Amino acid sequence: MAIKVIAQRREVKIGKNPGMKFVMRPDLYVPITEKKVFQEAATHSGISSGVIKAAWDAAGEVIRTWATEGHSIPLPGLGTMRFGVRSKAVEKLEDVKANLISVRRIIFTPNVDVKDELKNTSIQITCLDEDGNVLKRVTSGDSGEIEDNENGGNTENGSGSGSQTGDNNGGNTGGGGDGGDDLDKN
């Protein structure tokens, strides 16, 4: 299995070097229905799809409740999920107001197994011209490093650069992005 990516030539008008560039985007597949997920899980587990759906619906309700209470919720076999916010940082206590929050976020942190699966999956790039004609295909030969925004923006093996706060102004819960202070942490 491989992750499919499209690199299409298009006009880039912003940045230091505007012009015709190959811009990458995921080659999106057809969305898989919930029913198919439950059927596959039933096949793999020997449990009926109806029982799996009922359990998943109940787990989803518990996850939503606990996440809105501020907990980091384990998603067995996948990782953890929590809610956070992006906000501006201010120096004075009297300037702290709700309007500093720019966006609410859902933060997913994959577990080691999910990261390893991604690391070991090749990436196939299809290069297209501006009209959608295939120019060439490339298969990744990279090291498979995984960005880890939860641990200072470094790659999985600890190399790489960046910071959890993005080295910009403002606050950000969950790492990456445009934050200054991580408001989730004390």
Short mmCIF file of C-alpha atoms in Angstrom, two decimals:
data_model
loop_
_atom_site.label_atom_id
_atom_site.label_comp_id
_atom_site.label_asym_id
_atom_site.label_seq_id
_atom_site.Cartn_x
_atom_site.Cartn_y
_atom_site.Cartn_z
CA MET A 1 0.00 0.00 0.00
CA ALA A 2 1.17 3.54 -0.69
CA ILE A 3 0.03 7.05 0.05
CA LYS A 4 -0.80 8.77 -3.22
CA VAL A 5 0.10 12.42 -3.71
CA ILE A 6 -0.47 14.76 -6.67
CA ALA A 7 2.14 17.42 -7.57
CA GLN A 8 0.44 19.77 -10.03
CA ARG A 9 2.02 22.74 -11.73
CA ARG A 10 0.15 25.96 -10.99
CA GLU A 11 0.67 29.66 -10.56
CA VAL A 12 1.82 30.59 -7.04
CA LYS A 13 1.30 34.28 -6.42
CA ILE A 14 2.50 34.60 -2.83
CA GLY A 15 5.85 34.09 -1.13
CA LYS A 16 9.35 35.21 -1.97
CA ASN A 17 9.49 33.50 -5.38
CA PRO A 18 6.08 33.60 -7.09
CA GLY A 19 5.65 31.81 -10.38
CA MET A 20 4.79 28.41 -11.81
CA LYS A 21 5.46 25.76 -9.13
CA PHE A 22 4.58 22.11 -8.53
CA VAL A 23 2.27 22.15 -5.51
CA MET A 24 1.60 18.87 -3.68
CA ARG A 25 -1.75 17.71 -2.34
CA PRO A 26 -3.15 14.35 -1.31
CA ASP A 27 -4.78 12.28 -4.02
CA LEU A 28 -8.05 11.81 -2.17
CA TYR A 29 -9.81 8.50 -2.25
CA VAL A 30 -13.52 7.87 -2.05
CA PRO A 31 -14.58 8.20 1.61
CA ILE A 32 -15.25 4.89 3.35
CA THR A 33 -18.68 4.57 4.93
CA GLU A 34 -19.21 3.80 8.61
CA LYS A 35 -21.06 0.67 7.56
CA LYS A 36 -17.99 -0.63 5.73
CA VAL A 37 -15.77 0.10 8.74
CA PHE A 38 -18.12 -1.85 11.02
CA GLN A 39 -18.34 -4.73 8.53
CA GLU A 40 -14.54 -4.97 8.23
CA ALA A 41 -14.13 -4.80 12.02
CA ALA A 42 -16.73 -7.57 12.34
CA THR A 43 -14.82 -9.71 9.86
CA HIS A 44 -11.53 -9.20 11.74
CA SER A 45 -12.96 -9.70 15.22
CA GLY A 46 -15.75 -12.25 14.87
CA ILE A 47 -18.14 -9.81 16.60
CA SER A 48 -21.28 -8.74 14.73
CA SER A 49 -21.20 -5.36 13.02
CA GLY A 50 -24.30 -4.30 15.01
CA VAL A 51 -22.54 -4.93 18.31
CA ILE A 52 -19.43 -3.12 17.09
CA LYS A 53 -21.53 -0.13 15.97
CA ALA A 54 -23.35 0.02 19.32
CA ALA A 55 -20.04 -0.12 21.21
CA TRP A 56 -18.46 2.50 18.95
CA ASP A 57 -21.44 4.84 19.32
CA ALA A 58 -21.24 4.51 23.12
CA ALA A 59 -17.45 5.06 23.08
CA GLY A 60 -17.93 8.13 20.86
CA GLU A 61 -20.35 9.63 23.37
CA VAL A 62 -17.92 9.01 26.24
CA ILE A 63 -15.00 10.43 24.23
CA ARG A 64 -16.92 13.62 23.38
CA THR A 65 -18.00 14.10 27.00
CA TRP A 66 -14.56 13.59 28.48
CA ALA A 67 -12.80 15.66 25.80
CA THR A 68 -15.10 18.64 26.44
CA GLU A 69 -14.24 18.31 30.14
CA GLY A 70 -10.57 18.82 29.23
CA HIS A 71 -9.28 15.25 29.30
CA SER A 72 -6.85 13.67 26.84
CA ILE A 73 -8.71 10.57 25.69
CA PRO A 74 -7.01 7.34 24.61
CA LEU A 75 -8.28 5.96 21.29
CA PRO A 76 -7.20 2.31 21.57
CA GLY A 77 -5.03 1.22 18.67
CA LEU A 78 -4.76 4.79 17.33
CA GLY A 79 -3.46 7.32 19.86
CA THR A 80 -5.03 10.11 21.91
CA MET A 81 -7.43 12.96 21.22
CA ARG A 82 -8.07 16.18 23.07
CA PHE A 83 -9.50 19.61 22.49
CA GLY A 84 -7.45 22.79 22.55
CA VAL A 85 -7.48 26.40 21.43
CA ARG A 86 -5.32 28.82 19.49
CA SER A 87 -5.08 32.22 21.05
CA LYS A 88 -3.09 35.40 21.22
CA ALA A 89 -0.72 35.95 24.13
CA VAL A 90 -1.01 39.11 26.23
CA GLU A 91 1.26 40.53 28.91
CA LYS A 92 -1.31 42.01 31.31
CA LEU A 93 -3.89 40.11 33.35
CA GLU A 94 -6.58 42.70 32.56
CA ASP A 95 -6.08 41.99 28.82
CA VAL A 96 -7.05 38.30 29.18
CA LYS A 97 -10.46 37.97 27.51
CA ALA A 98 -12.33 35.28 25.59
CA ASN A 99 -11.85 37.16 22.31
CA LEU A 100 -8.14 36.24 22.41
CA ILE A 101 -9.16 32.73 21.32
CA SER A 102 -8.97 32.57 17.53
CA VAL A 103 -10.02 28.95 16.99
CA ARG A 104 -10.96 25.77 18.83
CA ARG A 105 -8.98 22.69 17.84
CA ILE A 106 -9.22 18.93 17.83
CA ILE A 107 -5.77 17.52 18.51
CA PHE A 108 -4.98 13.92 17.60
CA THR A 109 -1.69 12.38 18.67
CA PRO A 110 -1.00 9.05 16.97
CA ASN A 111 0.53 6.20 18.93
CA VAL A 112 3.84 4.56 18.01
CA ASP A 113 2.16 1.83 15.92
CA VAL A 114 0.34 4.39 13.76
CA LYS A 115 3.53 6.45 13.36
CA ASP A 116 5.46 3.31 12.38
CA GLU A 117 2.80 2.38 9.83
CA LEU A 118 3.09 5.85 8.27
CA LYS A 119 6.89 5.78 8.42
CA ASN A 120 6.98 2.43 6.61
CA THR A 121 4.42 3.35 3.93
CA SER A 122 5.84 4.58 0.64
CA ILE A 123 4.58 7.75 -1.01
CA GLN A 124 3.76 7.74 -4.72
CA ILE A 125 3.80 11.16 -6.36
CA THR A 126 2.07 11.75 -9.69
CA CYS A 127 3.31 14.94 -11.35
CA LEU A 128 0.74 16.79 -13.47
CA ASP A 129 0.91 19.85 -15.67
CA GLU A 130 -1.60 22.68 -15.24
CA ASP A 131 -4.10 20.84 -17.49
CA GLY A 132 -3.95 17.60 -15.47
CA ASN A 133 -1.75 15.64 -17.90
CA VAL A 134 0.64 13.16 -16.26
CA LEU A 135 4.28 14.21 -16.65
CA LYS A 136 5.94 11.55 -14.47
CA ARG A 137 5.52 9.35 -11.40
CA VAL A 138 7.91 9.18 -8.44
CA THR A 139 8.03 6.78 -5.47
CA SER A 140 9.47 8.06 -2.20
CA GLY A 141 12.94 7.10 -1.13
CA ASP A 142 12.92 9.32 1.95
CA SER A 143 13.70 8.21 5.50
CA GLY A 144 10.03 8.28 6.48
CA GLU A 145 10.54 10.75 9.32
CA ILE A 146 7.32 11.72 11.07
CA GLU A 147 6.59 15.27 12.23
CA ASP A 148 5.73 15.27 15.93
CA ASN A 149 4.02 18.52 16.90
CA GLU A 150 3.34 17.21 20.39
CA ASN A 151 7.04 17.08 21.20
CA GLY A 152 8.44 20.40 20.09
CA GLY A 153 7.81 20.02 16.36
CA ASN A 154 10.71 17.64 15.93
CA THR A 155 10.63 14.60 13.76
CA GLU A 156 10.05 11.19 15.27
CA ASN A 157 13.72 10.36 15.68
CA GLY A 158 14.42 13.63 17.51
CA SER A 159 16.13 15.39 14.62
CA GLY A 160 14.67 18.28 12.73
CA SER A 161 13.93 21.80 13.73
CA GLY A 162 11.03 23.85 14.88
CA SER A 163 9.36 24.50 18.16
CA GLN A 164 6.10 23.58 19.70
CA THR A 165 5.10 27.19 19.73
CA GLY A 166 5.93 27.98 16.12
CA ASP A 167 8.24 30.85 17.12
CA ASN A 168 5.48 33.40 16.50
CA ASN A 169 3.30 35.54 18.71
CA GLY A 170 0.28 34.16 20.47
CA GLY A 171 -0.73 31.01 22.22
CA ASN A 172 -1.50 27.59 20.94
CA THR A 173 -2.58 24.46 22.71
CA GLY A 174 -1.29 21.32 21.14
CA GLY A 175 1.93 22.34 19.47
CA GLY A 176 2.71 23.47 15.97
CA GLY A 177 0.97 26.38 14.33
CA ASP A 178 1.32 29.98 15.29
CA GLY A 179 1.49 29.93 19.07
CA GLY A 180 3.70 31.59 21.63
CA ASP A 181 2.61 29.98 24.88
CA ASP A 182 1.15 26.50 25.10
CA LEU A 183 -1.95 27.20 27.16
CA ASP A 184 -2.61 23.50 27.86
CA LYS A 185 0.43 23.23 30.08
CA ASN A 186 1.16 24.78 33.47
#
